[in-house]
Amino acid sequence: MSAPLIELAAVSRCYPNGDSEVRALDEVSLRIAQGEFIALLGPSGCGKSTLMNVLGCLDRPSSGVYRVNGQDVSALDADTLASLRRDTFGFVFQRYNLIATASATDNVALPAIYAGLPLAARQARARALLAKLGLAERAGHRPGQLSGGQQQRVSIARALMNDAPVVLADEPTGALDTRSGQEVLALLKQLHGEGRTIILITHDLDIARHAERIVRLRDGRVESDSGPVARAPAPLPARPPSGQPSLRAELGESLSMAFTALRANVFRTVLTLLGVIIGVAAVVAMMAIGDGGKRDVLARISAMGTNLLLVRPGAPGVRPSGELASLTLADAAALEKVSGVEAVSPERGGSVTLRVGNLDYRTQIKGVWANYPQVRDWPVAEGMFFSKADVDGYAPVIVLGSTVADSLFPDGRSPLGRYVLVKNVPFEVVGVLSSKGATPFGSDQDDIVLIPLTTGFMRVFGKQYASSVTVRVKDVSQIDAAESAVRELLLARHQTEDFQVRNTASILETASETQNTLTVLLGSVAAISLLVGGIGVMNIMLVSVTERTREIGVRMATGARMRDILLQFNIEAIVVCGAGGALGIVLGVLSAWLAASAGVSVAFSPWPALLAFSCAFVTGCVFGYLPARKAAGMDPVQALAAE
Ligand code: ADP
Ligand code: MG
């Protein structure tokens, strides 16, 4: 005789119970041949369900040997066990254990997913099975829309989906009324007639009588066994092909399952999405605004000219002050002859109240040389700048910044040729400067007037030395050489280092660093919100795993391997984070664009968006992995027992 289909040899299953242990199964030995219809009968608590879990490979015995088709299952790893379950057993549970969010068809089709059957074939077979069990009309209903008897028939259809040769039914009629119970029993008989092995678990002798063989259990032991009925087993119906699904099919299935699960909980999904969206949007918008600010500052500083050296009085380390009398016009004249220097303008500034008629206007005044427009790259828009002859001749002429011109001459007529009182001395307006806009620090660069330095010394400032000298070098690549030449000359003239030289390139560098710090700061604040979004994802995934523990159990019982579960939950997290990331980028760009239209300067670059998206994605993978691993690591029995 060939090996029995199922063979238990002195199998025990103990549960720890405080210091002692409960022996739910106590050295049970049992052989079941293919094609039997056997009832396991016993009072509540005698170990029937424990036995069924062991038989169905949902649980492992504590001791003893369990063989399926002669194969010792204790030697099998988790994945092989999963395929053994999938190909050998169909489970019918007392409480149906259907997935509440899936239709009857999808519930029935579930085991075939893990057997690699393509969607269309799966659905067709599921519908055919439902039709066979009289549920053709109910194929699209969810479990909640079905009666108990109908739900149990759905679960029987599921047990038949992979054409399992063994049907394990644990109190299948326990939750049903008598009529539905009779229908279910009739169905089991019919399946037996088709050649399947039926193992029916019940506490009710009347139900057990439907079987050919009755095994009575008491306190975890076999009390009596009516023995197998000798007869030739019916041939098994042809099984649909079953195999491992390809990786692509697996991904596709996981993706569609993820979408189904997310749709089943729209509100929660939206809230989770929101966390990720806001995080990513914050990063994108903040970086755009930060970069915009930086670009602005740099543009304005470079507009000043990167080929300038600024000489100020005062020893290095001392705060430069215009009151130090170390920079003279003779110094400036000498600097003009240094090689590499294009032009030099000594300056002295202060504030002053201008008057035109009865209009008073307070502004900055600067005494400069005639080459100031060249040095500062700041041409006049109207009229002319004063000449060297004006400077040498102490001429009372003035050039107005555009803001001053607008304020002092609001009538719209040209200010050229008109007079402005500076400290009660009339100055003739000879020119108006082109507009330069605000400095990076917000002050208006056009709120200024320029007069010849000599006239300023005499009439306005009352001092005879410059508060700074601006040196324009010919070639910006030679700026370092020019800087040392300037230094050397001044050192030779002063015999001491009572001055400071800075070049605008270094100022630019400093400003750029400051702005970078600012951008990083903005970015980190945004990154934190992204992290918070990620934690939200983890939270939701944990809740989702806990909530769906039974579903995980059902999937495992129908053949899902650890990696199937892992993949499903990971993909759920990844879908949320991916979608959240993409929407976040859209929202971020949109809000930065709104800010831009409100006057804030923004600069878009793909990097922050890419970075934020990858962050969201990685967060999704990481934070989704932990709950997914928790789900996948669960014992099928424990998962099924969860409430
Ligand atoms: P039945 O299905 O026949 O009613 P069970 O197989 O469910 O009985 O339980 C058999 C015995 O094992 C009972 O005494 C029960 O309390 C105990 N038992 C079942 N499952 C567990 C478990 N997970 N932990 C501890 N004890 C358990
Ligand atoms: Mg039970």
XYZ file of C-alpha atoms and ligand atoms in Angstrom:
671
model
C 0.000 0.000 0.000
C 1.257 3.482 -0.815
C 1.999 6.005 1.945
C -1.153 7.561 3.414
C -1.940 11.100 2.366
C -1.697 12.274 5.938
C 0.113 10.624 8.780
C 0.429 11.837 12.370
C 2.779 9.875 14.627
C 2.545 10.731 18.350
C 1.992 14.386 17.589
C 1.727 16.742 20.585
C 1.113 20.443 20.653
C 1.718 22.263 23.916
C 0.954 25.845 24.763
C 2.808 27.527 27.583
C 0.413 28.519 30.347
C 2.174 30.385 33.119
C 4.707 27.999 34.629
C 2.955 24.862 33.407
C 1.756 24.049 29.903
C -1.483 23.071 28.217
C -1.260 19.923 26.121
C -3.838 20.769 23.481
C -2.764 17.660 21.530
C -1.360 14.715 23.402
C 0.446 12.118 21.292
C -2.137 11.946 18.558
C -1.500 9.271 15.922
C -3.696 9.193 12.870
C -3.504 8.084 9.241
C -5.822 9.508 6.640
C -5.857 8.084 3.123
C -6.609 10.011 -0.009
C -10.335 10.244 -0.740
C -11.578 9.756 2.817
C -14.387 11.790 4.381
C -13.422 11.936 8.020
C -15.034 13.773 10.915
C -12.984 14.832 13.934
C -15.541 14.913 16.722
C -15.131 16.199 20.239
C -16.367 18.669 22.801
C -15.218 22.258 22.835
C -11.638 22.669 23.997
C -10.573 19.113 23.184
C -7.982 20.279 20.660
C -9.861 20.030 17.347
C -8.805 23.415 16.008
C -5.267 22.834 17.187
C -5.276 19.579 15.248
C -6.659 21.238 12.154
C -3.935 23.912 12.320
C -1.283 21.240 12.515
C -2.906 19.249 9.693
C -3.135 22.367 7.515
C 0.518 23.284 8.197
C -0.558 26.558 9.775
C 1.100 25.417 12.983
C 3.941 23.060 13.814
C 3.704 20.220 16.325
C 5.714 20.530 19.535
C 6.762 16.919 19.218
C 5.988 13.916 17.073
C 6.123 13.611 13.315
C 3.644 14.880 10.767
C 3.944 13.624 7.197
C 2.050 14.803 4.151
C 2.417 12.416 1.203
C 5.237 10.789 3.127
C 7.119 14.061 3.520
C 8.043 15.161 7.050
C 6.826 18.761 7.248
C 9.163 19.711 10.093
C 11.955 19.560 7.519
C 10.310 22.213 5.293
C 11.107 25.914 5.334
C 8.441 28.618 5.467
C 8.204 29.076 1.697
C 7.933 25.377 0.931
C 5.267 25.115 3.614
C 3.423 27.978 1.955
C 3.394 26.173 -1.388
C 2.422 22.913 0.325
C -0.565 24.697 1.900
C -1.408 26.316 -1.392
C -1.317 23.099 -3.425
C -2.684 20.644 -0.888
C -5.187 22.264 1.452
C -8.326 24.297 1.127
C -9.518 25.820 4.391
C -13.096 26.414 5.458
C -13.270 28.285 8.735
C -16.097 28.520 11.231
C -16.016 32.316 10.926
C -15.518 32.244 7.129
C -12.432 34.527 7.324
C -13.262 36.412 4.149
C -11.530 39.689 3.300
C -14.158 42.305 4.076
C -12.986 44.839 1.490
C -12.907 42.408 -1.431
C -15.811 41.145 -3.535
C -16.907 37.513 -3.405
C -15.094 36.886 -6.684
C -11.872 38.423 -5.411
C -12.113 36.457 -2.175
C -12.520 33.225 -4.091
C -9.735 34.140 -6.519
C -7.244 34.954 -3.729
C -5.442 31.576 -3.524
C -4.881 31.580 -7.282
C -2.879 34.810 -7.029
C -0.233 32.925 -5.103
C -0.397 30.076 -7.591
C 0.448 32.460 -10.412
C -2.811 32.233 -12.334
C -3.321 35.323 -14.534
C -6.110 37.717 -13.620
C -8.608 36.842 -16.340
C -8.295 33.081 -15.844
C -8.526 33.579 -12.100
C -11.672 35.638 -12.265
C -13.312 33.258 -14.721
C -12.585 30.283 -12.494
C -13.754 32.133 -9.372
C -17.037 33.028 -11.075
C -17.478 29.481 -12.292
C -16.958 28.149 -8.761
C -19.390 30.679 -7.307
C -21.930 29.704 -9.958
C -21.448 26.033 -9.100
C -22.206 26.857 -5.449
C -25.287 28.846 -6.447
C -23.806 32.292 -5.921
C -23.568 33.499 -9.533
C -25.800 36.455 -8.699
C -23.681 37.438 -5.720
C -20.246 37.410 -7.361
C -19.780 41.152 -7.030
C -21.025 41.428 -3.438
C -18.794 42.066 -0.493
C -18.925 39.645 2.475
C -20.906 42.196 4.508
C -23.664 42.052 1.889
C -24.010 38.271 2.123
C -25.772 36.009 4.615
C -23.772 33.628 6.792
C -24.607 30.645 4.602
C -23.607 32.541 1.492
C -20.345 33.656 3.088
C -19.559 30.079 4.031
C -20.220 29.007 0.448
C -17.851 31.744 -0.734
C -15.212 30.390 1.614
C -15.804 26.863 0.296
C -15.395 28.176 -3.229
C -12.120 29.751 -2.084
C -11.007 26.408 -0.645
C -11.606 24.864 -4.073
C -9.913 27.618 -6.037
C -6.535 25.890 -6.344
C -8.308 22.557 -6.604
C -6.789 21.426 -3.353
C -7.115 17.652 -2.906
C -7.762 18.085 0.830
C -10.527 20.277 2.278
C -10.121 21.130 5.953
C -13.358 22.422 7.430
C -13.328 23.628 11.047
C -16.923 23.762 12.344
C -18.113 24.959 8.934
C -21.735 24.872 10.052
C -21.130 26.282 13.529
C -22.311 29.787 12.701
C -25.100 28.750 10.339
C -28.786 27.988 10.695
C -29.872 24.386 10.149
C -30.820 24.797 6.510
C -27.631 26.567 5.469
C -25.710 24.006 7.499
C -27.360 21.174 5.574
C -26.470 22.876 2.293
C -22.845 23.174 3.320
C -22.746 19.519 4.349
C -24.308 18.513 1.036
C -21.605 20.492 -0.698
C -18.864 18.763 1.246
C -20.386 15.386 0.318
C -20.439 16.411 -3.306
C -16.754 17.416 -3.127
C -15.972 14.060 -1.549
C -17.789 12.401 -4.436
C -15.421 14.212 -6.791
C -12.509 12.475 -5.155
C -11.414 15.014 -2.595
C -10.328 14.206 0.924
C -12.613 15.963 3.382
C -11.635 16.541 6.982
C -14.638 17.862 8.867
C -14.233 19.154 12.373
C -17.282 19.366 14.602
C -18.542 19.018 18.137
C -21.916 17.741 16.913
C -22.458 14.002 16.436
C -25.361 14.589 14.010
C -23.044 16.495 11.733
C -20.206 14.031 12.168
C -22.554 11.261 10.987
C -22.395 12.707 7.455
C -18.804 11.514 7.274
C -17.679 7.979 6.468
C -15.293 7.801 9.372
C -15.520 9.388 12.814
C -12.527 10.041 15.060
C -13.457 11.100 18.577
C -11.109 13.378 20.472
C -11.052 14.076 24.182
C -8.536 16.220 26.063
C -6.151 16.214 23.168
C -6.179 12.455 22.714
C -7.828 10.170 20.207
C -10.569 8.443 22.131
C -11.960 6.250 19.377
C -11.666 5.813 15.628
C -14.313 4.110 13.511
C -11.551 3.224 11.038
C -11.216 3.807 7.325
C -13.852 2.542 4.942
C -12.302 0.257 2.410
C -13.106 1.365 -1.097
C -11.382 2.482 -4.236
C -10.895 6.247 -4.182
C -12.510 8.234 -6.954
C -10.062 9.774 -9.399
C -9.156 13.393 -8.690
C -10.396 16.002 -11.145
C -7.717 17.577 -13.339
C -5.965 20.389 -11.482
C -5.365 23.756 -13.013
C -1.677 24.395 -13.613
C -0.043 25.880 -10.578
C 3.393 27.366 -10.261
C 5.327 30.274 -8.904
C 4.133 33.603 -10.342
C 6.789 35.582 -12.201
C 8.269 38.606 -10.463
C 6.484 40.922 -12.837
C 3.143 39.288 -12.167
C 3.862 39.423 -8.443
C 4.612 43.152 -8.627
C 1.482 43.766 -10.662
C -0.639 41.828 -8.177
C 0.901 43.627 -5.209
C 0.326 46.955 -6.891
C -3.334 46.279 -7.572
C -3.813 44.901 -4.050
C -2.161 48.022 -2.666
C -4.543 50.223 -4.611
C -7.521 48.198 -3.441
C -6.416 48.473 0.180
C -5.758 52.209 -0.124
C -9.117 52.771 -1.789
C -10.849 50.818 0.967
C -9.634 53.454 3.407
C -9.811 56.625 1.385
C -9.896 59.063 4.270
C -6.907 57.580 6.021
C -5.010 57.355 2.754
C -5.677 61.008 2.040
C -4.445 62.046 5.485
C -1.261 60.058 5.061
C -0.780 61.449 1.605
C -1.202 64.936 2.994
C 1.741 64.467 5.364
C 4.012 63.459 2.513
C 2.630 66.076 0.131
C 3.193 68.906 2.595
C 6.687 67.672 3.393
C 7.759 67.448 -0.227
C 6.007 70.673 -1.189
C 7.739 72.482 1.682
C 11.141 71.295 0.533
C 10.513 72.230 -3.082
C 9.046 75.666 -2.307
C 11.582 76.557 0.398
C 14.521 75.592 -1.771
C 13.126 77.560 -4.706
C 12.673 80.628 -2.523
C 16.069 80.209 -0.871
C 17.784 79.774 -4.216
C 15.870 82.734 -5.604
C 17.099 84.924 -2.755
C 20.641 83.756 -3.303
C 20.505 84.376 -7.014
C 19.205 87.885 -6.318
C 21.859 88.788 -3.801
C 24.606 87.469 -6.012
C 23.216 89.230 -9.039
C 23.136 92.528 -7.210
C 26.630 92.148 -5.849
C 27.976 91.134 -9.232
C 26.145 94.117 -10.715
C 28.372 96.222 -8.510
C 31.266 94.726 -10.404
C 33.451 91.806 -9.433
C 36.613 93.591 -10.493
C 36.660 96.119 -7.673
C 39.004 96.581 -4.734
C 37.702 98.536 -1.778
C 40.319 100.370 0.252
C 39.209 101.648 3.610
C 41.133 103.363 6.402
C 41.868 101.527 9.641
C 44.241 98.697 10.520
C 43.093 95.150 9.727
C 40.877 93.816 12.466
C 39.816 97.332 13.393
C 36.378 98.342 12.317
C 36.838 100.599 9.275
C 35.850 104.142 10.047
C 35.672 107.180 7.814
C 36.972 109.288 10.665
C 40.452 107.846 10.379
C 42.597 110.317 8.493
C 44.775 107.850 6.669
C 43.535 107.863 3.072
C 44.373 110.998 1.179
C 43.771 112.162 -2.337
C 47.488 111.776 -2.958
C 47.088 108.091 -2.105
C 44.290 107.845 -4.636
C 46.357 109.568 -7.286
C 49.251 107.202 -6.605
C 46.934 104.188 -6.844
C 45.926 105.234 -10.346
C 49.475 104.480 -11.487
C 49.636 100.947 -10.058
C 49.882 98.372 -12.839
C 46.651 96.521 -13.513
C 44.512 99.347 -12.151
C 42.019 100.796 -14.572
C 40.494 103.637 -12.566
C 40.316 104.912 -9.013
C 37.699 106.921 -7.206
C 38.209 108.154 -3.669
C 34.947 108.810 -1.860
C 33.604 110.482 1.177
C 29.986 110.230 2.195
C 27.534 111.578 4.692
C 23.924 112.506 4.979
C 22.492 115.834 4.137
C 19.203 117.675 3.751
C 18.578 118.980 0.252
C 16.164 121.768 -0.509
C 14.400 122.800 -3.681
C 11.969 125.646 -3.192
C 10.043 124.660 -0.072
C 10.737 120.915 -0.534
C 13.159 119.324 1.937
C 14.657 115.938 1.290
C 17.135 114.034 3.411
C 19.481 111.702 1.595
C 22.989 110.307 1.310
C 25.604 112.519 -0.288
C 28.888 111.305 -1.705
C 31.884 113.267 -2.862
C 33.584 111.400 -5.712
C 35.939 111.864 -8.619
C 34.818 112.342 -12.198
C 35.566 108.724 -13.115
C 33.068 107.376 -10.573
C 30.567 106.220 -13.267
C 33.365 104.234 -14.886
C 34.629 102.757 -11.615
C 31.177 101.748 -10.434
C 29.832 100.926 -13.849
C 26.982 103.321 -13.169
C 26.240 105.607 -16.097
C 24.025 108.682 -16.005
C 20.606 108.374 -17.569
C 20.155 112.050 -18.207
C 22.610 114.932 -18.659
C 26.277 114.285 -17.920
C 28.480 113.383 -15.010
C 30.697 116.196 -13.771
C 34.169 116.405 -15.325
C 37.707 116.358 -13.934
C 37.765 120.097 -14.482
C 34.683 120.424 -12.250
C 36.460 118.411 -9.557
C 39.680 120.390 -9.860
C 37.731 123.670 -9.924
C 35.591 122.998 -6.818
C 32.494 123.369 -9.017
C 29.112 123.444 -7.206
C 27.502 120.803 -9.418
C 25.457 117.787 -8.398
C 24.330 114.484 -9.959
C 21.088 113.035 -8.546
C 20.138 109.451 -7.959
C 16.837 108.626 -9.641
C 14.890 108.404 -6.366
C 16.138 111.826 -5.300
C 15.365 113.314 -8.711
C 11.800 111.974 -8.518
C 11.335 113.271 -4.980
C 12.785 116.730 -5.419
C 11.311 117.411 -8.852
C 7.924 115.739 -8.782
C 6.567 118.003 -11.525
C 8.024 115.725 -14.207
C 10.129 118.428 -15.781
C 13.791 117.594 -16.259
C 15.877 118.596 -13.218
C 18.848 119.375 -15.472
C 20.059 122.946 -15.094
C 17.977 123.512 -11.985
C 19.413 124.184 -8.550
C 19.454 122.231 -5.311
C 20.459 123.788 -2.003
C 23.068 121.787 -0.108
C 23.793 123.389 3.253
C 22.424 126.580 1.760
C 24.845 126.483 -1.164
C 23.126 126.195 -4.542
C 24.378 123.262 -6.645
C 23.465 122.986 -10.291
C 22.005 119.629 -11.351
C 24.103 118.344 -14.248
C 22.941 114.796 -14.450
C 20.618 112.060 -13.166
C 22.005 108.558 -12.584
C 20.437 105.478 -14.111
C 18.370 103.474 -11.653
C 20.158 100.671 -9.767
C 17.391 99.324 -7.527
C 17.631 98.155 -3.952
C 20.732 96.604 -2.375
C 20.609 93.013 -1.171
C 20.065 94.455 2.292
C 17.010 96.366 1.231
C 18.230 99.934 1.038
C 17.549 102.001 -2.055
C 20.778 102.557 -3.994
C 19.185 105.355 -5.971
C 18.566 107.412 -2.839
C 21.867 109.269 -3.202
C 23.427 112.394 -4.680
C 26.977 112.800 -5.956
C 29.128 115.921 -5.908
C 32.803 116.576 -6.763
C 34.950 115.367 -3.859
C 36.845 118.658 -3.650
C 33.632 120.673 -3.380
C 32.432 118.179 -0.759
C 35.603 118.552 1.316
C 35.204 122.300 1.322
C 31.453 122.825 1.617
C 29.883 119.685 3.071
C 32.198 117.386 4.976
C 34.725 119.792 6.449
C 37.400 117.077 6.221
C 40.196 116.547 3.742
C 40.553 112.793 3.504
C 38.680 109.988 1.822
C 36.549 107.513 3.762
C 37.137 104.905 1.095
C 38.805 104.408 -2.253
C 37.321 102.179 -4.898
C 39.835 100.700 -7.302
C 38.731 99.126 -10.565
C 41.136 96.548 -11.949
C 41.512 95.930 -15.663
C 41.418 92.166 -15.599
C 39.372 90.331 -12.983
C 41.639 87.284 -13.294
C 44.545 89.482 -12.172
C 42.648 90.879 -9.196
C 44.846 89.145 -6.622
C 48.027 90.577 -8.155
C 46.454 94.037 -8.289
C 45.368 93.674 -4.670
C 48.917 92.967 -3.496
C 50.295 95.795 -5.624
C 47.785 98.184 -4.034
C 48.721 96.899 -0.602
C 52.438 97.298 -1.246
C 52.057 100.831 -2.528
C 49.976 101.972 0.410
C 52.324 100.262 2.842
C 55.255 102.046 1.252
C 53.459 105.368 1.461
C 52.088 104.994 4.994
C 54.933 102.943 6.519
C 52.266 101.100 8.493
C 49.251 98.999 7.699
C 46.557 101.498 8.622
C 44.197 100.470 5.819
C 42.207 97.468 4.644
C 41.779 96.139 1.126
C 38.926 93.827 0.179
C 37.891 92.641 -3.222
C 34.315 92.248 -4.303
C 34.943 88.665 -5.345
C 35.538 87.794 -1.698
C 32.473 89.776 -0.650
C 30.515 87.796 -3.206
C 31.860 84.607 -1.725
C 30.848 85.604 1.785
C 27.383 86.615 0.681
C 27.015 83.401 -1.239
C 28.004 81.429 1.847
C 25.534 83.329 3.998
C 22.796 82.641 1.499
C 23.738 78.983 1.304
C 23.435 78.738 5.062
C 20.009 80.298 4.810
C 18.934 77.879 2.105
C 20.224 74.920 4.096
C 18.301 76.201 7.103
C 15.096 76.510 5.099
C 15.757 73.120 3.575
C 16.285 71.462 6.946
C 13.054 72.843 8.331
C 11.319 71.436 5.283
C 13.192 68.146 5.607
C 11.925 67.800 9.151
C 8.374 68.148 7.932
C 9.171 65.479 5.372
C 10.406 63.215 8.155
C 7.223 63.855 10.092
C 5.317 62.850 6.961
C 7.366 59.660 6.841
C 6.578 58.856 10.442
C 2.926 59.382 9.563
C 3.298 56.767 6.847
C 4.834 54.331 9.291
C 2.062 54.989 11.768
C -0.614 54.329 9.196
C 1.151 51.234 7.942
C 1.390 49.886 11.484
C -2.305 50.495 12.038
C -3.067 48.941 8.696
C -1.015 45.840 9.494
C -2.614 45.452 12.904
C -6.063 45.969 11.493
C -5.531 43.459 8.743
C -3.803 40.761 10.742
C -6.597 38.295 9.983
C -6.384 39.137 6.310
C -2.670 38.372 6.473
C -3.530 35.070 8.144
C -6.005 34.222 5.388
C -3.465 35.084 2.718
C -0.876 32.889 4.388
C -3.347 30.022 4.771
C -4.082 30.225 1.061
C -0.437 30.043 0.067
C 1.088 33.515 0.405
C 4.763 33.345 1.228
C 6.534 35.779 3.529
C 7.810 37.751 0.578
C 4.297 38.086 -0.879
C 3.109 39.742 2.312
C 6.281 41.826 2.570
C 5.892 42.957 -1.022
C 2.236 43.826 -0.603
C 2.693 46.077 2.420
C 5.903 47.614 1.145
C 4.274 48.479 -2.131
C 1.380 50.043 -0.277
C 3.799 52.353 1.538
C 5.718 53.049 -1.643
C 2.546 53.878 -3.552
C 1.531 56.356 -0.847
C 4.960 57.963 -0.740
C 5.395 57.958 -4.500
C 2.004 59.539 -5.109
C 2.523 61.936 -2.188
C 5.943 62.857 -3.543
C 4.651 63.546 -7.037
C 1.709 65.609 -5.773
C 4.057 67.366 -3.355
C 6.312 68.455 -6.195
C 3.311 69.832 -8.050
C 2.087 71.670 -4.953
C 5.586 72.943 -4.146
C 6.130 74.328 -7.634
C 2.659 75.820 -7.548
C 3.183 77.607 -4.233
C 6.641 78.839 -5.244
C 5.084 80.106 -8.432
C 2.394 81.868 -6.384
C 5.101 83.411 -4.205
C 6.908 84.513 -7.346
C 3.815 86.250 -8.637
C 3.559 87.960 -5.234
C 7.030 89.419 -5.801
C 9.270 86.936 -3.983
C 12.174 85.896 -6.138
C 12.336 82.167 -6.710
C 14.697 79.972 -8.667
C 13.548 76.509 -9.714
C 16.041 73.761 -10.140
C 15.274 70.078 -10.542
C 17.568 69.032 -7.688
C 15.419 69.923 -4.688
C 12.416 68.280 -6.325
C 14.427 65.191 -7.125
C 15.900 65.166 -3.640
C 12.563 65.617 -1.904
C 10.956 62.958 -4.050
C 13.722 60.469 -3.382
C 13.550 61.309 0.324
C 9.814 60.659 0.335
C 10.376 57.469 -1.590
C 13.160 56.224 0.656
C 11.151 57.185 3.744
C 8.284 55.166 2.297
C 10.524 52.157 1.764
C 12.117 52.384 5.193
C 9.025 53.227 7.202
C 6.907 50.815 5.186
C 9.419 48.019 5.623
C 9.212 47.753 9.396
C 5.438 47.188 9.589
C 5.612 45.002 6.494
C 8.239 42.835 8.138
C 6.080 42.615 11.219
C 3.203 41.438 9.033
C 5.290 38.949 7.084
C 6.921 37.529 10.182
C 3.608 36.568 11.728
C 2.654 32.974 12.358
C -0.349 32.003 10.211
C -2.184 30.600 13.278
C -1.568 33.731 15.313
C -2.589 35.977 12.456
C -5.791 34.008 11.958
C -6.584 34.121 15.668
C -6.345 37.931 15.747
C -9.530 39.828 16.360
P -11.371 23.130 20.133
O -11.157 23.666 18.775
O -11.543 21.667 20.156
O -12.478 23.806 20.850
P -8.737 24.172 20.602
O -7.882 23.337 19.747
O -9.083 25.504 20.148
O -10.063 23.377 21.002
O -8.036 24.286 22.022
C -7.524 23.188 22.725
C -6.919 23.629 24.034
O -5.773 24.373 23.780
C -7.850 24.508 24.835
O -7.722 24.164 26.188
C -7.342 25.868 24.610
O -7.533 26.663 25.741
C -5.867 25.652 24.347
N -5.348 26.622 23.390
C -5.711 26.727 22.109
N -4.995 27.704 21.485
C -4.150 28.214 22.420
C -3.165 29.230 22.420
N -2.854 29.928 21.317
N -2.511 29.478 23.570
C -2.777 28.764 24.688
N -3.703 27.806 24.756
C -4.393 27.506 23.648
Mg -12.211 25.115 17.663
